[in-house]
PDB file of C-alpha atoms in Angstrom:
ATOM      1  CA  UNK X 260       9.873  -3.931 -10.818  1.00 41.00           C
ATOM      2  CA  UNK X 261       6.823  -1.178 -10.242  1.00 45.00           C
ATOM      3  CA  UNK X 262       4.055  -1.497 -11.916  1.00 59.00           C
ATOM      4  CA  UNK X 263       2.834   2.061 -11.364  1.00 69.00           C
ATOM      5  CA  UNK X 264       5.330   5.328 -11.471  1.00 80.00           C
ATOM      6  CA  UNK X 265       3.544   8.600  -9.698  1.00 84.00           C
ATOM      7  CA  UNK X 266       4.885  11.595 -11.418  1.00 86.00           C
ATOM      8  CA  UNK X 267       6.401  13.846  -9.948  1.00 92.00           C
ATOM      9  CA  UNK X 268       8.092  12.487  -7.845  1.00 91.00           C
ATOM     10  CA  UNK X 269       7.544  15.536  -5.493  1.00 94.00           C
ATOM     11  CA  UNK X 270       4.898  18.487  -5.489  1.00 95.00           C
ATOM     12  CA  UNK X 271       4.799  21.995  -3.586  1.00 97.00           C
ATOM     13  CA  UNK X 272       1.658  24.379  -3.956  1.00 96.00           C
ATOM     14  CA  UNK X 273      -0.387  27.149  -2.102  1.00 97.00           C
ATOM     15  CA  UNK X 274      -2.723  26.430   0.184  1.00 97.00           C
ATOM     16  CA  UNK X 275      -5.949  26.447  -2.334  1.00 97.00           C
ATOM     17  CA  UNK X 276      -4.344  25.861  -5.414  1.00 97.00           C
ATOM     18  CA  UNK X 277      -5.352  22.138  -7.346  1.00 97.00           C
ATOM     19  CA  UNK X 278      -2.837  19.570  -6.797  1.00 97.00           C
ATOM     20  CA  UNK X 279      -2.429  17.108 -10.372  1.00 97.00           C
ATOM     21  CA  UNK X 280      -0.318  13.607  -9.492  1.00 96.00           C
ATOM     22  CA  UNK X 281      -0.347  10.819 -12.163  1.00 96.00           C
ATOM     23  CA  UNK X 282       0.482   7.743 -12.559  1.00 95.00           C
ATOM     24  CA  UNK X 283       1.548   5.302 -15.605  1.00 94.00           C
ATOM     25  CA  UNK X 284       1.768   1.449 -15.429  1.00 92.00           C
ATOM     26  CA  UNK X 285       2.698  -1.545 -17.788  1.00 90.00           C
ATOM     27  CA  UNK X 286       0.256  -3.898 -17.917  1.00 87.00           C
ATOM     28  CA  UNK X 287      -3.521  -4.246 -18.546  1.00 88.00           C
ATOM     29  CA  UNK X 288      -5.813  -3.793 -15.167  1.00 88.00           C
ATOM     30  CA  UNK X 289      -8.901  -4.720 -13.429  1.00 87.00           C
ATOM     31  CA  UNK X 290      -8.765  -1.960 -11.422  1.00 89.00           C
ATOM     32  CA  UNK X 291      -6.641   1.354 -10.105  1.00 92.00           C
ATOM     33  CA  UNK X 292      -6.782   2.694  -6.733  1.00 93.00           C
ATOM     34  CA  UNK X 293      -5.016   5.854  -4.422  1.00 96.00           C
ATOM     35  CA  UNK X 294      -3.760   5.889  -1.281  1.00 96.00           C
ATOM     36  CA  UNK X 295      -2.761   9.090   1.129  1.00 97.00           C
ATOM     37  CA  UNK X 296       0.087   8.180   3.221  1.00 96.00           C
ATOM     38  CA  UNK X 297       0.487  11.073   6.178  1.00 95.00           C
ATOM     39  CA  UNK X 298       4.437  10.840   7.556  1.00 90.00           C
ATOM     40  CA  UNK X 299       5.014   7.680  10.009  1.00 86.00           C
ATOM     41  CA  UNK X 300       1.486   6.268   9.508  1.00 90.00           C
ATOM     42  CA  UNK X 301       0.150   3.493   7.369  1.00 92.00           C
ATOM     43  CA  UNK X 302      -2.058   3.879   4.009  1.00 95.00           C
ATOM     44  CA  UNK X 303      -5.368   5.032   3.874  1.00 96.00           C
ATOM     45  CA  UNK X 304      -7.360   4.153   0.684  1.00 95.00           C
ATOM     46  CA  UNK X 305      -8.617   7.303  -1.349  1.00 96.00           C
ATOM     47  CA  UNK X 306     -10.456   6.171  -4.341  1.00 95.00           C
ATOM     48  CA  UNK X 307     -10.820   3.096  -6.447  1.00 93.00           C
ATOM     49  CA  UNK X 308     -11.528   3.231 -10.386  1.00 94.00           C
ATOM     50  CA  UNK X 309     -12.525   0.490 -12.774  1.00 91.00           C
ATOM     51  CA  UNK X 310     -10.747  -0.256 -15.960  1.00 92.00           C
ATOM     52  CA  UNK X 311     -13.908   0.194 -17.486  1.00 94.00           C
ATOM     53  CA  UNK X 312     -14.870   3.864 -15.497  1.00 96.00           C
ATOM     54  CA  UNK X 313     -12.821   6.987 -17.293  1.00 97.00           C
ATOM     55  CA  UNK X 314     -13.504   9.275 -14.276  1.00 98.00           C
ATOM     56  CA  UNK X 315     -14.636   9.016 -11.056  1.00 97.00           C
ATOM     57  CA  UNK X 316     -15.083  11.850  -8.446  1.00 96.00           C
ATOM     58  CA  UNK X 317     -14.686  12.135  -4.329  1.00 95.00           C
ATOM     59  CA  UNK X 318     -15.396  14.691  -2.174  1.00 97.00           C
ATOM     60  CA  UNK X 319     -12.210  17.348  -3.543  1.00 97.00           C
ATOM     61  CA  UNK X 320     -10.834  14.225  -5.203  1.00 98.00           C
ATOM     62  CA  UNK X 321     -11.334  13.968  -8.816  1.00 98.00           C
ATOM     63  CA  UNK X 322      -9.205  10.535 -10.782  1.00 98.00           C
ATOM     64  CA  UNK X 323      -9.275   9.777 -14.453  1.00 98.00           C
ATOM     65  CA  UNK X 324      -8.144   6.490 -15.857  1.00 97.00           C
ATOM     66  CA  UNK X 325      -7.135   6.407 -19.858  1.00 97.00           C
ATOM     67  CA  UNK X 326      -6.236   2.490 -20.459  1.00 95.00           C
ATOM     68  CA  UNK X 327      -5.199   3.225 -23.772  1.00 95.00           C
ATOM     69  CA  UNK X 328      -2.264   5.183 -22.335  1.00 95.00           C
ATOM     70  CA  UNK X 329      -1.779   2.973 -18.935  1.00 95.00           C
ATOM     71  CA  UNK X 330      -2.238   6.174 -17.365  1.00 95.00           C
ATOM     72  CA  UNK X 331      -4.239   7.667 -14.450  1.00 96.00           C
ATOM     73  CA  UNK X 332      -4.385  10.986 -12.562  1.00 97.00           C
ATOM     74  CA  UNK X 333      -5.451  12.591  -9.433  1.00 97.00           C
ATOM     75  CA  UNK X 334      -6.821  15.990  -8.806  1.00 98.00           C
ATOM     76  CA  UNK X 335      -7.085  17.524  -5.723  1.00 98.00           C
ATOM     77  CA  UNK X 336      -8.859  20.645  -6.313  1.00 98.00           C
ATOM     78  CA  UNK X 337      -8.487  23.829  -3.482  1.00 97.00           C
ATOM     79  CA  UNK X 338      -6.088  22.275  -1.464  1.00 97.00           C
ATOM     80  CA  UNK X 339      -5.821  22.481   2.263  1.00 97.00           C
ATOM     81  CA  UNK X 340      -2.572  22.128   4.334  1.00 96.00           C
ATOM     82  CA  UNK X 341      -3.731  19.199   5.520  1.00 96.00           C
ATOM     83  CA  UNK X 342      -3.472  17.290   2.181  1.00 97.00           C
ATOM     84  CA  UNK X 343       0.375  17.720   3.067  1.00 97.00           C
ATOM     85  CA  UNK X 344       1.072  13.242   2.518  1.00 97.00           C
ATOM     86  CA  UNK X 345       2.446  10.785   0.131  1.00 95.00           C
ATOM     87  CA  UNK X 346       0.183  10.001  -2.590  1.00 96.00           C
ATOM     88  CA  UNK X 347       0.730   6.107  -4.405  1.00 95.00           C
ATOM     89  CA  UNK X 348      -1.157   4.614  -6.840  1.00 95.00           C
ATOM     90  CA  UNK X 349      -1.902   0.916  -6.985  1.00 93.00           C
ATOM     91  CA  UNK X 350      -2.860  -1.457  -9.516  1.00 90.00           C
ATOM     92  CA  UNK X 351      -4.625  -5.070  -9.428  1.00 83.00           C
ATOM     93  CA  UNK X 352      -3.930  -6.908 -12.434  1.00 74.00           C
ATOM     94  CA  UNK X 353      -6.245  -9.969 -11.355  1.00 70.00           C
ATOM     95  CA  UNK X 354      -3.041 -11.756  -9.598  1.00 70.00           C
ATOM     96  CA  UNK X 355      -4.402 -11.588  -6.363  1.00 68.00           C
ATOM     97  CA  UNK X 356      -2.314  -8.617  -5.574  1.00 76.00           C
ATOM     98  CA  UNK X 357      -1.441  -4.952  -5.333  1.00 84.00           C
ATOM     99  CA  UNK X 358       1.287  -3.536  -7.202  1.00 87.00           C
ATOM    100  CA  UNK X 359       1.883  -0.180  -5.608  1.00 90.00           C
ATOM    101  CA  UNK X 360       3.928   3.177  -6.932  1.00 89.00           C
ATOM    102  CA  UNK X 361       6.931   5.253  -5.640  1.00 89.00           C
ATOM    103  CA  UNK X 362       4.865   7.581  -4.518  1.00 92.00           C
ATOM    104  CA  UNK X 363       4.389  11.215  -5.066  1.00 94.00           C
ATOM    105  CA  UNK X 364       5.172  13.906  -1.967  1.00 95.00           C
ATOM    106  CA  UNK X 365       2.713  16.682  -1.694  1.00 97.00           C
ATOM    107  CA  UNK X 366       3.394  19.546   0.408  1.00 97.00           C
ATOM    108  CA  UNK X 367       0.883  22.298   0.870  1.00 97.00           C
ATOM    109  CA  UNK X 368       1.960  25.668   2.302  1.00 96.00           C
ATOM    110  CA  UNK X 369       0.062  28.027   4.541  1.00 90.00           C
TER     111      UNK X 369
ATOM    112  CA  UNK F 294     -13.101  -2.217  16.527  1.00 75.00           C
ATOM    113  CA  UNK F 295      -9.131  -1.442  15.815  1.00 83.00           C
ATOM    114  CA  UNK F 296      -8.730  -2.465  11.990  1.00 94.00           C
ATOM    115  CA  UNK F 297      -5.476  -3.400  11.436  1.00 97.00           C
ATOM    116  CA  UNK F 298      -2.705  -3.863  14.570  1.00 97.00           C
ATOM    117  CA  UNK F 299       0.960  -4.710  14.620  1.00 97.00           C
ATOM    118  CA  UNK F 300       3.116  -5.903  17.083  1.00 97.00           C
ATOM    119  CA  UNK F 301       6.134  -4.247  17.430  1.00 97.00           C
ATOM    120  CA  UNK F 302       5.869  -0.627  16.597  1.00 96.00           C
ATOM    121  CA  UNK F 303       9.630  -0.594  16.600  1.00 96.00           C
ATOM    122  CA  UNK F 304      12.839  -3.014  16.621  1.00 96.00           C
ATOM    123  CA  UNK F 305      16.427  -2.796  16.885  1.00 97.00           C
ATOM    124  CA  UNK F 306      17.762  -6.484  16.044  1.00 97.00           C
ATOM    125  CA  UNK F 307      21.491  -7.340  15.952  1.00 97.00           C
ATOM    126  CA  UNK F 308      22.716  -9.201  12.685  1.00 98.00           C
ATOM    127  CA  UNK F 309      21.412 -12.585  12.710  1.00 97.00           C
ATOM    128  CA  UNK F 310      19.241 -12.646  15.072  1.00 97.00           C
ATOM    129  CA  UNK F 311      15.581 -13.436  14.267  1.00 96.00           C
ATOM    130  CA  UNK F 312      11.890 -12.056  15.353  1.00 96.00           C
ATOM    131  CA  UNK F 313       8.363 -12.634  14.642  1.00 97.00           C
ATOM    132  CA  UNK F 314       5.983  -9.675  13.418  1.00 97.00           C
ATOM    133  CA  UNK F 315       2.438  -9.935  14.224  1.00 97.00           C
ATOM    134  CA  UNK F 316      -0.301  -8.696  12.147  1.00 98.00           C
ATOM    135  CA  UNK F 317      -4.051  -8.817  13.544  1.00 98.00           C
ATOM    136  CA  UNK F 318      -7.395  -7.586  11.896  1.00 97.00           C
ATOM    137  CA  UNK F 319     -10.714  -7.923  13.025  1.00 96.00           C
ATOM    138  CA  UNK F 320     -12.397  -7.211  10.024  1.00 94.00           C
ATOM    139  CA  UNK F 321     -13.471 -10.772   9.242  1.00 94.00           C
ATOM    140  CA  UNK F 322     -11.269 -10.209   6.095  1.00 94.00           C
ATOM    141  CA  UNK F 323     -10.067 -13.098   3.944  1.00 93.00           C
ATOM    142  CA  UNK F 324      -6.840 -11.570   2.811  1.00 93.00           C
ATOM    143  CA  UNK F 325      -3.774 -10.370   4.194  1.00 95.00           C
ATOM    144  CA  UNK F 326      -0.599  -8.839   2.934  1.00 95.00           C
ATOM    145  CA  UNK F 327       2.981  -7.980   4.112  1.00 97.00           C
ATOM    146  CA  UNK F 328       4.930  -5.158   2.516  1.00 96.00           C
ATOM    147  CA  UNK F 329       8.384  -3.252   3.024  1.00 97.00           C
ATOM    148  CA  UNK F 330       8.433   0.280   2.535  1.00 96.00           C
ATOM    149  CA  UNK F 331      12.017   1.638   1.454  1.00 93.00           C
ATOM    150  CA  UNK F 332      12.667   5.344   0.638  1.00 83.00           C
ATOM    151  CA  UNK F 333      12.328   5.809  -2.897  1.00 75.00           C
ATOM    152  CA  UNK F 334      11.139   2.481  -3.898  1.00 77.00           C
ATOM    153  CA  UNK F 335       7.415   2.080  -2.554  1.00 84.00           C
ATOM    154  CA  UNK F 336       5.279  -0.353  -1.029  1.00 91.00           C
ATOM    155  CA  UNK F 337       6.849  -3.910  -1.947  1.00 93.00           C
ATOM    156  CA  UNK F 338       4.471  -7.286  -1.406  1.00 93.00           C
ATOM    157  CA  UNK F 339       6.659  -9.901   0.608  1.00 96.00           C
ATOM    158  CA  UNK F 340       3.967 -12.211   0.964  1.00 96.00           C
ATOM    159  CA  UNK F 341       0.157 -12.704   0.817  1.00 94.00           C
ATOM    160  CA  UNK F 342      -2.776 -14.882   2.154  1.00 95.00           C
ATOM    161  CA  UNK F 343      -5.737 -15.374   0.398  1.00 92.00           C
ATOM    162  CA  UNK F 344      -6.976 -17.637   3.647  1.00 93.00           C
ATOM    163  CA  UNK F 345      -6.727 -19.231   6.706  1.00 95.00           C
ATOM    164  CA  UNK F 346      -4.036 -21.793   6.500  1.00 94.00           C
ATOM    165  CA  UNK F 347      -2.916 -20.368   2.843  1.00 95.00           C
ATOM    166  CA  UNK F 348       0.381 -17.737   2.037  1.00 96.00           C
ATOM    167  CA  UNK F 349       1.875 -17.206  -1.318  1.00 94.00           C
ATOM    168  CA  UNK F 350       5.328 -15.104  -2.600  1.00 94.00           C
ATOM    169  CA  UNK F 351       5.112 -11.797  -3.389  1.00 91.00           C
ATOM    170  CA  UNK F 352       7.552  -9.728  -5.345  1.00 89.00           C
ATOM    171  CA  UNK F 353      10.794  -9.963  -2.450  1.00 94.00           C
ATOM    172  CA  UNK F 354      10.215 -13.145  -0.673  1.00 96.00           C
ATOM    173  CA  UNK F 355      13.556 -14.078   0.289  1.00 96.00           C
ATOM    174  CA  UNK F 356      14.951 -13.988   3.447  1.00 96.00           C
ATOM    175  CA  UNK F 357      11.067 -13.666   5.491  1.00 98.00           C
ATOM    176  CA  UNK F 358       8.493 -16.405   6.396  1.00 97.00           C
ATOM    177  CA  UNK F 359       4.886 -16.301   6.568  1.00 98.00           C
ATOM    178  CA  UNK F 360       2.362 -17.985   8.554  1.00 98.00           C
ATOM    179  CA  UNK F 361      -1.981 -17.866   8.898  1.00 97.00           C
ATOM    180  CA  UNK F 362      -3.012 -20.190  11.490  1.00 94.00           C
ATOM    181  CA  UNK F 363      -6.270 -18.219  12.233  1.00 96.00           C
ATOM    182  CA  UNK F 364      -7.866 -15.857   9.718  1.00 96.00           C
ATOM    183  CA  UNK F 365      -7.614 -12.463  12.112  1.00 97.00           C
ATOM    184  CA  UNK F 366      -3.549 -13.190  12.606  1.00 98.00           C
ATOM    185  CA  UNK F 367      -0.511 -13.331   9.961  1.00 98.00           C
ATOM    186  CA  UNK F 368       2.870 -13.418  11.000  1.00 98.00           C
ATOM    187  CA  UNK F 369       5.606 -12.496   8.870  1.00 98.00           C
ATOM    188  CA  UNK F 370       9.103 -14.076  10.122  1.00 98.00           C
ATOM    189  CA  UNK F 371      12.965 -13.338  10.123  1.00 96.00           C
ATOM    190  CA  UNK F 372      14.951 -16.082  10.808  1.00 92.00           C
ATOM    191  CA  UNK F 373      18.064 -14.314  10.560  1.00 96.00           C
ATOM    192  CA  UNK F 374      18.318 -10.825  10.482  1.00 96.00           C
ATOM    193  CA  UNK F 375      20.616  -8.867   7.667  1.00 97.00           C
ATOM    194  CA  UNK F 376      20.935  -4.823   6.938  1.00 97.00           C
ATOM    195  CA  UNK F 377      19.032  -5.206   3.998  1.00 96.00           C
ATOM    196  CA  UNK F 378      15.983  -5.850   5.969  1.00 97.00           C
ATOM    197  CA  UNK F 379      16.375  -2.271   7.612  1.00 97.00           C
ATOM    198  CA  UNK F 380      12.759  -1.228   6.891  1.00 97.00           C
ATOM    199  CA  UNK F 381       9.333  -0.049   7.519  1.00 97.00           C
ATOM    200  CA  UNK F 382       7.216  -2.756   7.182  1.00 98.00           C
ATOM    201  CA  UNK F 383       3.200  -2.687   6.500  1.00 97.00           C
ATOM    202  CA  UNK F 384       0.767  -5.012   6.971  1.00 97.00           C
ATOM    203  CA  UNK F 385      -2.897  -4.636   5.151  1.00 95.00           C
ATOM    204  CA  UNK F 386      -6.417  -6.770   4.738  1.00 95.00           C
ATOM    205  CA  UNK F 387      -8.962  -6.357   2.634  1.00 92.00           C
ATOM    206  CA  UNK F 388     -12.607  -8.820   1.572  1.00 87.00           C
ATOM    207  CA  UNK F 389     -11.072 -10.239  -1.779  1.00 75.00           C
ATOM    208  CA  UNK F 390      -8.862  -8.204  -4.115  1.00 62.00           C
ATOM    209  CA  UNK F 391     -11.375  -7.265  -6.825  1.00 66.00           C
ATOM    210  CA  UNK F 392     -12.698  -3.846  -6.223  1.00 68.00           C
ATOM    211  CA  UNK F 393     -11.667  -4.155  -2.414  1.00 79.00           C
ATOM    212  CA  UNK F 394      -9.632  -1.295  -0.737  1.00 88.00           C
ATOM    213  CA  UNK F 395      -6.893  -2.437   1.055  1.00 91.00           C
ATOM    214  CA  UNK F 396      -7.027  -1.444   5.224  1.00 94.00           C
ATOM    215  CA  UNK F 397      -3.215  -0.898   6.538  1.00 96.00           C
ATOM    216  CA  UNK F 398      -1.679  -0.951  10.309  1.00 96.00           C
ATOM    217  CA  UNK F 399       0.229   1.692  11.661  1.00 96.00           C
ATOM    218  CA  UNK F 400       3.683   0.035  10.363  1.00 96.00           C
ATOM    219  CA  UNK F 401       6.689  -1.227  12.165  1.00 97.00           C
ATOM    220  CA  UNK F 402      10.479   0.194  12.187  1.00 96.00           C
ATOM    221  CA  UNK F 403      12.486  -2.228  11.820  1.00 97.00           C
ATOM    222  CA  UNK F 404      16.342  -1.515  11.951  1.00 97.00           C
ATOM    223  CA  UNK F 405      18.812  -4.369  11.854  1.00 97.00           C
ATOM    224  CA  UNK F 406      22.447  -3.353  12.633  1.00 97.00           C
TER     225      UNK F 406
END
C-alpha cells in the first residue's frame, strides 16, 4: 500500500500563479522528501525535510511538514511553464527504504 | 560523470521469455534500488541493496531477481516474462538512506505481450 497520497491528484494554473501539492502518510518518519518527474524521464530530487524541521525553503520551493497531522506540502510560488512535471512525495521511515506517492500532475499554461 | 545508466531504454519481450536489466552508477554510492512505475499507482520498490554482494525485498518482489556483484552495477532479472510486468521501470542510488536524496536513471519501457 502507499505510504504517501499527493493531493490532487492533478493541478492546472497560470503561468505565475503559486502552485500548493500535499501530501499525507501513515506512519511516523525520519524524513520527507519531493521529487519533479518531467514526462518520459526519471526523478529528480527537489527538497528533503526532517521530521524534526516544520518548514524548509528552496529557491521558488517552499515545503512544510506537520507530523502531528502526517501531512506535508509544497509551494511553488510564481510558477513558470517549465514547472509543467509530476510532483511525488517520499517518505523514509528508517526501513532502509523509500516509500513514494501517486503523484500529483502539474500543468502550467502560457 | 553519467549518474545513473540503464541498459535497455526500451523492450518488447514475448510471454515467457526472460531478460536482464542493468543498472550502473558511478557515484561510489552504497545503495541501490529498483522500482516499477504504473499509471496511477507510483513509484513501487521491487528490490534494494544496501551493498556489494547484499539485496533485500521490497514491496512487489515476486516474479523479478536481483543481483550486486560489484557496488557500481545491480541487475534486476525476469525469468519469465508475464503482462503484468508491462512497465516503466526505475533504477536509483543514493550514500545511505538517512537524509540522502535518491539519484534516478532515465527509466526503461518495458512491454511484455
Amino acid at each position: 500500500s502507499q505510504q504517501g497520497e499527493e493531493d490532487p491528484q492533478a493541478l492546472s494554473i497560470q503561468e505565475g500563479e503559486n502552485a500548493t501539492m500535499n501530501c499525507s502518510y501513515k506512519t511516523s518518519i525520519n524524513n520527507l522528501q519531493w521529487y519533479r518527474q518531467n514526462s518520459g524521464r526519471g526523478l529528480v530530487h527537489l527538497i528533503l525535510i526532517r521530521s524534526n524541521e516544520r518548514e524548509k525553503h528552496s529557491g521558488r520551493l517552499r515545503v512544510t511538514l506537520d507530523t502531528s497531522k502526517k501531512s506535508s506540502s509544497l509551494l511553488i510560488t510564481a510558477s513558470r511553464a517549465a514547472d509543467t512535471a509530476s510532483y511525488f512525495c517520499a517518505t523514509d521511515s528508517g526501513t532502509y527504504k523509500y516509500i513514494f506517492g501517486t503523484g500529483t500532475r502539474l500543468k502550467v499554461l502560457a | 560523470n553519467a549518474g545513473v545508466t540503464q541498459t535497455p531504454k526500451f523492450r518488447v519481450l514475448k510471454t515467457g521469455q526472460s531478460m536482464t536489466l542493468l543498472c550502473a552508477q558511478d557515484m561510489n554510492h552504497e545503495y541501490m534500488y529498483w522500482y516499477r512505475q504504473d499509471p496511477g499507482m507510483g513509484l513501487r520498490l521491487i528490490h534494494y541493496s544496501v551493498g556489494e554482494g547484499t539485496t533485500a525485498k521490497g514491496e512487489v518482489p515476486d516474479g523479478y531477481n536481483v543481483s550486486r556483484l560489484k557496488k557500481q552495477n545491480f541487475l534486476l532479472g525476469l525469468e519469465s516474462a508475464a503482462p503484468s510486468q508491462t512497465s516503466v521501470y526505475f533504477c536509483a542510488s543514493s550514500w545511505t538512506t538517512y537524509y540522502n536524496e535518491q539519484f534516478f536513471g532515465p527509466g526503461t519501457r518495458l512491454t511484455v505481450l
